[in-house]
Amino acid sequence: MSLDVSLQTDPGVIATDPVEEARRQVEICNACRYCEGFCAVFPAITRDKVFADGDITQFANLCHNCRGCYYACQYTAPHEFELNLPRALASARAESWERLAWPGGLARLFQSRGDALAAALIAGFALLFAVIAALPGEGEGFYAYLGHGAMVAIFAPAFLLPLAALGVSLRRYWREVGGGRLALPDWREALLAAGRMRNLNGGQGQGCNFEKAERFSDARRHVHQAVLYGFLLCFASTSSGTVLHYLFGMEAPYGVFSLPKLLGVPGGILLVVGCAGMLALKAKADPALGTPGRSSGERAFIWLLGFVGLSGLLLYAVRGTGLTGPLLALHLGSVLTFFLLTPYSKMAHGFYRMTALLREAQDKRERAGG
């Protein structure tokens, strides 16, 4: 190792603690610096010689697991250093989500039992909604099965309370990584990086090495963009329906050319396509470079989000038929499950990544004297 660095760990001794092991590997990377231009993680690493736990947490959440550094590294096994930085940072990242989550036990439970937990919640909530739908109701369209007031009473707290829990987690994260007051340029840079999925292009525009090992591919960036923009369109669809209902007195159901439908249908399609693509890529990827012991949680988040989109599209397609009631119960059950699990599922990683990008933009600005 050619550079003057301050080692806090023995480079040849693999640590069992995720943060310590990530620190060991980061120190070796900082001494080597071969991958300095690969993604945002490596320039961030080179700014310091000594790394606190908060620095490791920041690097871990800044990493998008594109895996290019692994295939370029000369210190991977069978070298005595046995570097596997994608896995080390993924482990530290998962540890940070579980540790910073509030309450933390739910995050650990979902990561280890995500498939079973999500399926059980969907089934339970769907049964509850089916029972409610069987009761005499008033209203048109979906409100004939579940009144507007009941829907608001159920879903408003189910949306707001998980957001509050996520806010507590992100506040803990911000304190741990040393975040301070943000400026407008920080937001601009972070939002551009997130919107373009800049760190999923390998840092140099070739793409990820996620599913094709040493070959580059943009597939992962594209499916992530499909999910991101699909989710935003669906959120905009729901928001536009809320505005139409409360501000303009226009109640559902809405027509095919209404704003909720024009936003929601493309959004649902993008969600389904993006989530299906994610599952396909994850099946091809090398699990040795990912997060150990969390495959159930990662997989459950993807299929749950995709099922929300798919059930919504199917519900729109069968509206007015005998399938409306059962499909509505399934759709509402999946949406409620998704909301409640947001702070503890991998949905939280989008918020953590955005926060890490903000901290990175802030750090660069402050070091440049801005």
Short mmCIF file of C-alpha atoms in Angstrom, two decimals:
data_model
loop_
_atom_site.label_atom_id
_atom_site.label_comp_id
_atom_site.label_asym_id
_atom_site.label_seq_id
_atom_site.Cartn_x
_atom_site.Cartn_y
_atom_site.Cartn_z
CA MET A 1 0.00 0.00 0.00
CA SER A 2 1.61 3.16 -1.21
CA LEU A 3 -0.24 6.03 0.49
CA ASP A 4 0.21 7.48 3.95
CA VAL A 5 -2.91 6.36 5.79
CA SER A 6 -3.72 5.83 9.45
CA LEU A 7 -4.84 2.24 9.93
CA GLN A 8 -7.26 1.55 12.77
CA THR A 9 -7.48 -2.13 11.92
CA ASP A 10 -5.14 -4.97 10.98
CA PRO A 11 -5.61 -5.30 7.20
CA GLY A 12 -5.03 -9.03 7.33
CA VAL A 13 -7.51 -9.84 10.11
CA ILE A 14 -11.15 -10.21 9.04
CA ALA A 15 -13.54 -8.77 11.63
CA THR A 16 -16.87 -10.30 12.61
CA ASP A 17 -18.55 -6.99 13.41
CA PRO A 18 -20.05 -5.49 10.22
CA VAL A 19 -18.85 -1.94 10.92
CA GLU A 20 -15.33 -3.05 11.88
CA GLU A 21 -15.03 -5.27 8.81
CA ALA A 22 -16.24 -2.46 6.57
CA ARG A 23 -13.70 -0.15 8.22
CA ARG A 24 -10.89 -2.65 7.56
CA GLN A 25 -11.78 -2.88 3.89
CA VAL A 26 -12.31 0.86 3.49
CA GLU A 27 -8.85 1.51 4.93
CA ILE A 28 -7.30 -0.86 2.39
CA CYS A 29 -9.26 0.82 -0.41
CA ASN A 30 -8.09 4.21 0.80
CA ALA A 31 -4.49 3.06 0.62
CA CYS A 32 -4.90 1.57 -2.86
CA ARG A 33 -7.25 4.08 -4.53
CA TYR A 34 -7.41 2.14 -7.79
CA CYS A 35 -11.21 2.54 -7.80
CA GLU A 36 -11.19 6.25 -7.00
CA GLY A 37 -13.34 7.19 -9.99
CA PHE A 38 -15.81 4.33 -9.79
CA CYS A 39 -18.67 5.90 -7.81
CA ALA A 40 -19.41 8.44 -5.08
CA VAL A 41 -18.12 6.15 -2.32
CA PHE A 42 -14.46 6.26 -3.30
CA PRO A 43 -14.02 10.04 -3.58
CA ALA A 44 -15.73 10.26 -0.18
CA ILE A 45 -13.30 7.71 1.27
CA THR A 46 -10.23 9.57 0.00
CA ARG A 47 -11.10 12.78 1.87
CA ASP A 48 -10.02 11.30 5.21
CA LYS A 49 -7.44 8.98 6.70
CA VAL A 50 -9.30 7.97 9.86
CA PHE A 51 -12.91 6.76 9.80
CA ALA A 52 -15.38 6.97 12.67
CA ASP A 53 -18.39 4.67 12.87
CA GLY A 54 -20.54 7.44 11.41
CA ASP A 55 -18.25 7.64 8.38
CA ILE A 56 -18.66 3.91 7.76
CA THR A 57 -22.44 4.26 8.06
CA GLN A 58 -22.36 7.07 5.51
CA PHE A 59 -20.18 5.13 3.05
CA ALA A 60 -22.42 2.08 3.42
CA ASN A 61 -25.57 4.02 2.57
CA LEU A 62 -23.86 5.93 -0.22
CA CYS A 63 -22.92 2.60 -1.83
CA HIS A 64 -25.46 1.40 -4.41
CA ASN A 65 -23.96 -2.12 -4.65
CA CYS A 66 -23.04 -1.77 -8.33
CA ARG A 67 -20.14 -4.21 -7.65
CA GLY A 68 -17.73 -2.73 -10.18
CA CYS A 69 -15.08 -2.28 -7.49
CA TYR A 70 -15.12 -5.98 -6.65
CA TYR A 71 -14.31 -7.10 -10.18
CA ALA A 72 -11.56 -4.48 -10.49
CA CYS A 73 -9.96 -5.27 -7.13
CA GLN A 74 -6.58 -7.01 -6.83
CA TYR A 75 -7.14 -7.82 -3.16
CA THR A 76 -10.14 -10.14 -3.41
CA ALA A 77 -9.79 -13.80 -2.40
CA PRO A 78 -7.52 -15.71 -2.62
CA HIS A 79 -5.46 -12.68 -1.57
CA GLU A 80 -4.91 -12.65 2.19
CA PHE A 81 -6.92 -9.40 2.53
CA GLU A 82 -10.01 -11.12 1.03
CA LEU A 83 -11.66 -7.85 0.08
CA ASN A 84 -15.33 -7.92 -0.81
CA LEU A 85 -16.32 -4.29 -0.39
CA PRO A 86 -19.84 -4.62 -1.86
CA ARG A 87 -20.69 -7.28 0.72
CA ALA A 88 -18.95 -5.47 3.58
CA LEU A 89 -20.79 -2.22 2.91
CA ALA A 90 -24.07 -4.08 2.34
CA SER A 91 -23.70 -5.73 5.75
CA ALA A 92 -22.89 -2.41 7.43
CA ARG A 93 -25.79 -0.80 5.59
CA ALA A 94 -28.30 -3.42 6.76
CA GLU A 95 -26.90 -3.15 10.28
CA SER A 96 -27.45 0.61 10.23
CA TRP A 97 -31.06 0.29 9.04
CA GLU A 98 -31.87 -2.23 11.76
CA ARG A 99 -30.04 -0.30 14.47
CA LEU A 100 -31.46 3.11 13.57
CA ALA A 101 -35.02 1.91 12.91
CA TRP A 102 -37.67 2.77 15.46
CA PRO A 103 -38.58 0.39 16.95
CA GLY A 104 -35.59 -1.65 15.83
CA GLY A 105 -36.95 -5.13 16.46
CA LEU A 106 -39.45 -4.82 13.61
CA ALA A 107 -36.69 -4.10 11.10
CA ARG A 108 -34.74 -7.18 12.14
CA LEU A 109 -37.88 -9.30 11.98
CA PHE A 110 -38.76 -8.15 8.47
CA GLN A 111 -35.24 -8.59 7.13
CA SER A 112 -35.14 -12.20 8.31
CA ARG A 113 -38.80 -13.19 7.77
CA GLY A 114 -39.96 -10.71 5.14
CA ASP A 115 -41.75 -13.11 2.80
CA ALA A 116 -43.82 -14.75 5.51
CA LEU A 117 -44.55 -11.50 7.36
CA ALA A 118 -45.71 -9.63 4.25
CA ALA A 119 -47.85 -12.53 3.03
CA ALA A 120 -49.47 -12.99 6.45
CA LEU A 121 -50.28 -9.29 6.79
CA ILE A 122 -51.76 -9.09 3.29
CA ALA A 123 -53.94 -12.14 3.95
CA GLY A 124 -55.07 -10.86 7.33
CA PHE A 125 -55.87 -7.35 6.16
CA ALA A 126 -57.56 -8.65 2.99
CA LEU A 127 -59.82 -10.84 5.10
CA LEU A 128 -60.67 -7.87 7.29
CA PHE A 129 -61.53 -5.72 4.28
CA ALA A 130 -63.57 -8.56 2.77
CA VAL A 131 -65.65 -8.76 5.95
CA ILE A 132 -66.18 -5.00 5.92
CA ALA A 133 -67.13 -5.10 2.23
CA ALA A 134 -69.79 -7.72 2.96
CA LEU A 135 -71.60 -5.29 5.25
CA PRO A 136 -74.27 -2.99 3.80
CA GLY A 137 -72.61 0.13 2.46
CA GLU A 138 -73.30 3.37 0.69
CA GLY A 139 -71.54 5.19 -2.10
CA GLU A 140 -70.48 4.51 -5.65
CA GLY A 141 -67.68 2.45 -7.10
CA PHE A 142 -65.20 1.26 -4.51
CA TYR A 143 -66.94 3.29 -1.82
CA ALA A 144 -69.86 0.86 -2.08
CA TYR A 145 -67.53 -1.70 -0.46
CA LEU A 146 -65.68 0.58 1.94
CA GLY A 147 -66.95 4.06 2.72
CA HIS A 148 -64.74 7.09 2.20
CA GLY A 149 -64.74 7.95 5.90
CA ALA A 150 -63.69 4.45 6.89
CA MET A 151 -60.96 4.42 4.26
CA VAL A 152 -59.53 7.71 5.53
CA ALA A 153 -59.76 6.55 9.15
CA ILE A 154 -57.75 3.41 8.32
CA PHE A 155 -55.21 4.66 5.82
CA ALA A 156 -54.39 8.15 7.11
CA PRO A 157 -52.76 6.90 10.33
CA ALA A 158 -51.31 3.89 8.48
CA PHE A 159 -49.53 6.36 6.19
CA LEU A 160 -48.57 9.07 8.68
CA LEU A 161 -47.40 6.98 11.63
CA PRO A 162 -44.83 4.96 9.62
CA LEU A 163 -43.58 8.22 8.13
CA ALA A 164 -43.10 9.55 11.66
CA ALA A 165 -41.19 6.39 12.61
CA LEU A 166 -39.05 6.77 9.50
CA GLY A 167 -38.43 10.40 10.40
CA VAL A 168 -37.06 9.32 13.79
CA SER A 169 -34.73 6.85 12.04
CA LEU A 170 -33.46 9.41 9.56
CA ARG A 171 -32.86 11.94 12.32
CA ARG A 172 -30.73 9.35 14.12
CA TYR A 173 -28.86 8.71 10.88
CA TRP A 174 -28.24 12.41 10.26
CA ARG A 175 -26.78 12.85 13.72
CA GLU A 176 -24.60 9.77 13.40
CA VAL A 177 -23.05 10.84 10.09
CA GLY A 178 -22.44 14.40 11.30
CA GLY A 179 -24.97 16.15 9.09
CA GLY A 180 -25.56 19.86 9.54
CA ARG A 181 -27.63 22.62 8.00
CA LEU A 182 -28.39 21.98 4.35
CA ALA A 183 -28.18 24.54 1.57
CA LEU A 184 -30.13 24.69 -1.68
CA PRO A 185 -27.17 23.41 -3.78
CA ASP A 186 -27.06 20.30 -1.59
CA TRP A 187 -30.67 19.49 -2.41
CA ARG A 188 -30.14 20.17 -6.10
CA GLU A 189 -27.13 17.89 -6.39
CA ALA A 190 -28.69 15.09 -4.34
CA LEU A 191 -31.99 15.17 -6.22
CA LEU A 192 -30.21 15.08 -9.58
CA ALA A 193 -28.08 12.13 -8.48
CA ALA A 194 -31.16 10.28 -7.22
CA GLY A 195 -33.34 11.07 -10.22
CA ARG A 196 -30.69 10.02 -12.73
CA MET A 197 -29.58 7.05 -10.61
CA ARG A 198 -26.07 8.35 -11.18
CA ASN A 199 -24.46 5.86 -8.83
CA LEU A 200 -26.01 2.91 -10.64
CA ASN A 201 -24.03 3.60 -13.80
CA GLY A 202 -20.74 2.42 -12.34
CA GLY A 203 -19.55 5.98 -11.92
CA GLN A 204 -18.21 6.14 -15.46
CA GLY A 205 -21.33 5.51 -17.51
CA GLN A 206 -20.76 1.84 -18.34
CA GLY A 207 -23.43 0.52 -15.98
CA CYS A 208 -23.41 -1.94 -13.10
CA ASN A 209 -21.72 -5.30 -12.72
CA PHE A 210 -24.65 -6.49 -10.62
CA GLU A 211 -26.05 -9.37 -12.66
CA LYS A 212 -23.39 -9.96 -15.33
CA ALA A 213 -20.27 -10.19 -13.19
CA GLU A 214 -17.41 -8.59 -15.13
CA ARG A 215 -19.70 -7.37 -17.92
CA PHE A 216 -21.38 -3.97 -17.58
CA SER A 217 -25.14 -3.47 -17.82
CA ASP A 218 -27.60 -0.59 -17.42
CA ALA A 219 -30.50 -2.95 -16.68
CA ARG A 220 -30.41 -2.39 -12.93
CA ARG A 221 -30.47 1.37 -13.30
CA HIS A 222 -33.40 1.16 -15.72
CA VAL A 223 -35.54 -1.06 -13.50
CA HIS A 224 -34.79 1.15 -10.50
CA GLN A 225 -35.90 4.17 -12.49
CA ALA A 226 -39.08 2.35 -13.51
CA VAL A 227 -39.88 1.62 -9.87
CA LEU A 228 -39.00 5.13 -8.70
CA TYR A 229 -41.03 6.96 -11.32
CA GLY A 230 -43.84 4.42 -11.15
CA PHE A 231 -44.11 4.95 -7.41
CA LEU A 232 -44.05 8.73 -7.80
CA LEU A 233 -46.78 8.57 -10.46
CA CYS A 234 -48.96 6.40 -8.22
CA PHE A 235 -48.41 8.78 -5.32
CA ALA A 236 -49.29 11.72 -7.57
CA SER A 237 -52.41 9.86 -8.70
CA THR A 238 -53.60 9.37 -5.12
CA SER A 239 -52.73 12.98 -4.26
CA SER A 240 -54.63 14.32 -7.26
CA GLY A 241 -57.67 12.28 -6.25
CA THR A 242 -57.47 13.79 -2.77
CA VAL A 243 -57.31 17.30 -4.21
CA LEU A 244 -60.24 16.64 -6.54
CA HIS A 245 -62.30 15.22 -3.69
CA TYR A 246 -61.68 17.85 -1.03
CA LEU A 247 -61.06 21.02 -3.02
CA PHE A 248 -63.32 20.54 -6.03
CA GLY A 249 -65.98 18.22 -4.63
CA MET A 250 -65.31 15.66 -7.37
CA GLU A 251 -65.73 12.22 -5.84
CA ALA A 252 -64.50 8.87 -7.12
CA PRO A 253 -64.89 6.87 -9.28
CA TYR A 254 -62.96 8.89 -11.85
CA GLY A 255 -63.07 8.48 -15.61
CA VAL A 256 -60.38 7.01 -17.80
CA PHE A 257 -59.12 10.45 -18.86
CA SER A 258 -59.15 11.92 -15.37
CA LEU A 259 -55.90 12.98 -13.74
CA PRO A 260 -55.88 10.12 -11.18
CA LYS A 261 -56.18 7.56 -13.98
CA LEU A 262 -53.74 9.26 -16.35
CA LEU A 263 -51.15 9.21 -13.57
CA GLY A 264 -52.05 5.96 -11.84
CA VAL A 265 -52.26 3.53 -14.77
CA PRO A 266 -48.79 4.32 -16.20
CA GLY A 267 -47.45 4.39 -12.65
CA GLY A 268 -48.84 0.94 -11.92
CA ILE A 269 -47.41 -0.45 -15.15
CA LEU A 270 -43.97 0.97 -14.36
CA LEU A 271 -44.13 -0.50 -10.85
CA VAL A 272 -44.99 -3.97 -12.13
CA VAL A 273 -42.36 -3.93 -14.88
CA GLY A 274 -39.68 -2.47 -12.61
CA CYS A 275 -40.30 -4.89 -9.75
CA ALA A 276 -40.39 -7.88 -12.09
CA GLY A 277 -37.09 -6.71 -13.55
CA MET A 278 -35.57 -6.32 -10.09
CA LEU A 279 -36.54 -9.84 -9.10
CA ALA A 280 -35.11 -11.22 -12.34
CA LEU A 281 -31.81 -9.37 -11.89
CA LYS A 282 -31.56 -10.39 -8.25
CA ALA A 283 -32.00 -14.03 -9.26
CA LYS A 284 -29.01 -13.71 -11.61
CA ALA A 285 -26.78 -11.78 -9.21
CA ASP A 286 -24.04 -13.37 -7.12
CA PRO A 287 -25.39 -13.62 -3.55
CA ALA A 288 -21.83 -13.61 -2.19
CA LEU A 289 -21.62 -9.89 -3.02
CA GLY A 290 -24.88 -8.95 -1.30
CA THR A 291 -26.23 -8.70 2.22
CA PRO A 292 -25.95 -12.01 4.09
CA GLY A 293 -29.11 -13.31 5.75
CA ARG A 294 -31.43 -10.62 4.40
CA SER A 295 -32.63 -12.13 1.12
CA SER A 296 -36.15 -12.70 2.44
CA GLY A 297 -36.57 -9.06 3.41
CA GLU A 298 -35.13 -7.75 0.14
CA ARG A 299 -37.26 -10.08 -1.96
CA ALA A 300 -40.43 -9.41 0.04
CA PHE A 301 -40.15 -5.67 -0.45
CA ILE A 302 -39.88 -6.04 -4.22
CA TRP A 303 -42.78 -8.44 -4.71
CA LEU A 304 -44.94 -6.51 -2.23
CA LEU A 305 -44.44 -3.25 -4.11
CA GLY A 306 -45.03 -5.00 -7.43
CA PHE A 307 -48.19 -6.65 -6.08
CA VAL A 308 -49.54 -3.26 -5.02
CA GLY A 309 -49.16 -2.05 -8.60
CA LEU A 310 -50.49 -5.25 -10.18
CA SER A 311 -53.54 -5.54 -7.93
CA GLY A 312 -54.36 -1.89 -8.58
CA LEU A 313 -54.25 -2.41 -12.35
CA LEU A 314 -56.34 -5.58 -12.14
CA LEU A 315 -58.84 -3.83 -9.91
CA TYR A 316 -59.28 -1.10 -12.49
CA ALA A 317 -59.71 -3.71 -15.23
CA VAL A 318 -62.47 -5.67 -13.44
CA ARG A 319 -64.34 -2.69 -12.03
CA GLY A 320 -68.07 -3.29 -12.06
CA THR A 321 -67.78 -7.09 -12.15
CA GLY A 322 -68.15 -9.70 -9.44
CA LEU A 323 -64.39 -9.73 -8.95
CA THR A 324 -64.31 -6.15 -7.71
CA GLY A 325 -64.96 -6.96 -4.05
CA PRO A 326 -62.32 -9.69 -3.60
CA LEU A 327 -59.70 -7.78 -5.61
CA LEU A 328 -60.40 -4.58 -3.71
CA ALA A 329 -59.84 -6.43 -0.43
CA LEU A 330 -56.54 -7.83 -1.72
CA HIS A 331 -55.40 -4.48 -3.07
CA LEU A 332 -56.24 -2.58 0.09
CA GLY A 333 -54.61 -5.31 2.17
CA SER A 334 -51.40 -5.04 0.17
CA VAL A 335 -51.38 -1.23 0.32
CA LEU A 336 -51.94 -1.24 4.08
CA THR A 337 -49.17 -3.81 4.51
CA PHE A 338 -46.83 -1.74 2.37
CA PHE A 339 -47.52 1.42 4.38
CA LEU A 340 -47.04 -0.24 7.76
CA LEU A 341 -43.81 -1.99 6.73
CA THR A 342 -42.24 1.04 5.03
CA PRO A 343 -39.89 2.01 7.91
CA TYR A 344 -38.71 -1.59 8.32
CA SER A 345 -38.60 -2.93 4.77
CA LYS A 346 -36.12 -2.04 2.06
CA MET A 347 -38.46 0.79 1.10
CA ALA A 348 -36.56 2.69 3.77
CA HIS A 349 -33.37 2.37 1.72
CA GLY A 350 -34.62 4.99 -0.71
CA PHE A 351 -34.91 7.50 2.13
CA TYR A 352 -31.52 6.53 3.57
CA ARG A 353 -29.86 6.75 0.16
CA MET A 354 -31.36 10.18 -0.43
CA THR A 355 -30.14 11.29 2.99
CA ALA A 356 -26.67 9.90 2.25
CA LEU A 357 -26.60 11.79 -1.05
CA LEU A 358 -27.56 14.98 0.79
CA ARG A 359 -24.79 14.45 3.32
CA GLU A 360 -22.30 13.78 0.52
CA ALA A 361 -23.30 16.97 -1.30
CA GLN A 362 -23.08 18.92 1.94
CA ASP A 363 -19.66 17.51 2.80
CA LYS A 364 -18.23 18.35 -0.62
CA ARG A 365 -19.59 21.89 -0.43
CA GLU A 366 -18.23 22.48 3.06
CA ARG A 367 -14.77 21.15 2.20
CA ALA A 368 -14.72 23.38 -0.87
CA GLY A 369 -15.44 26.36 1.37
CA GLY A 370 -19.03 26.82 0.16
#
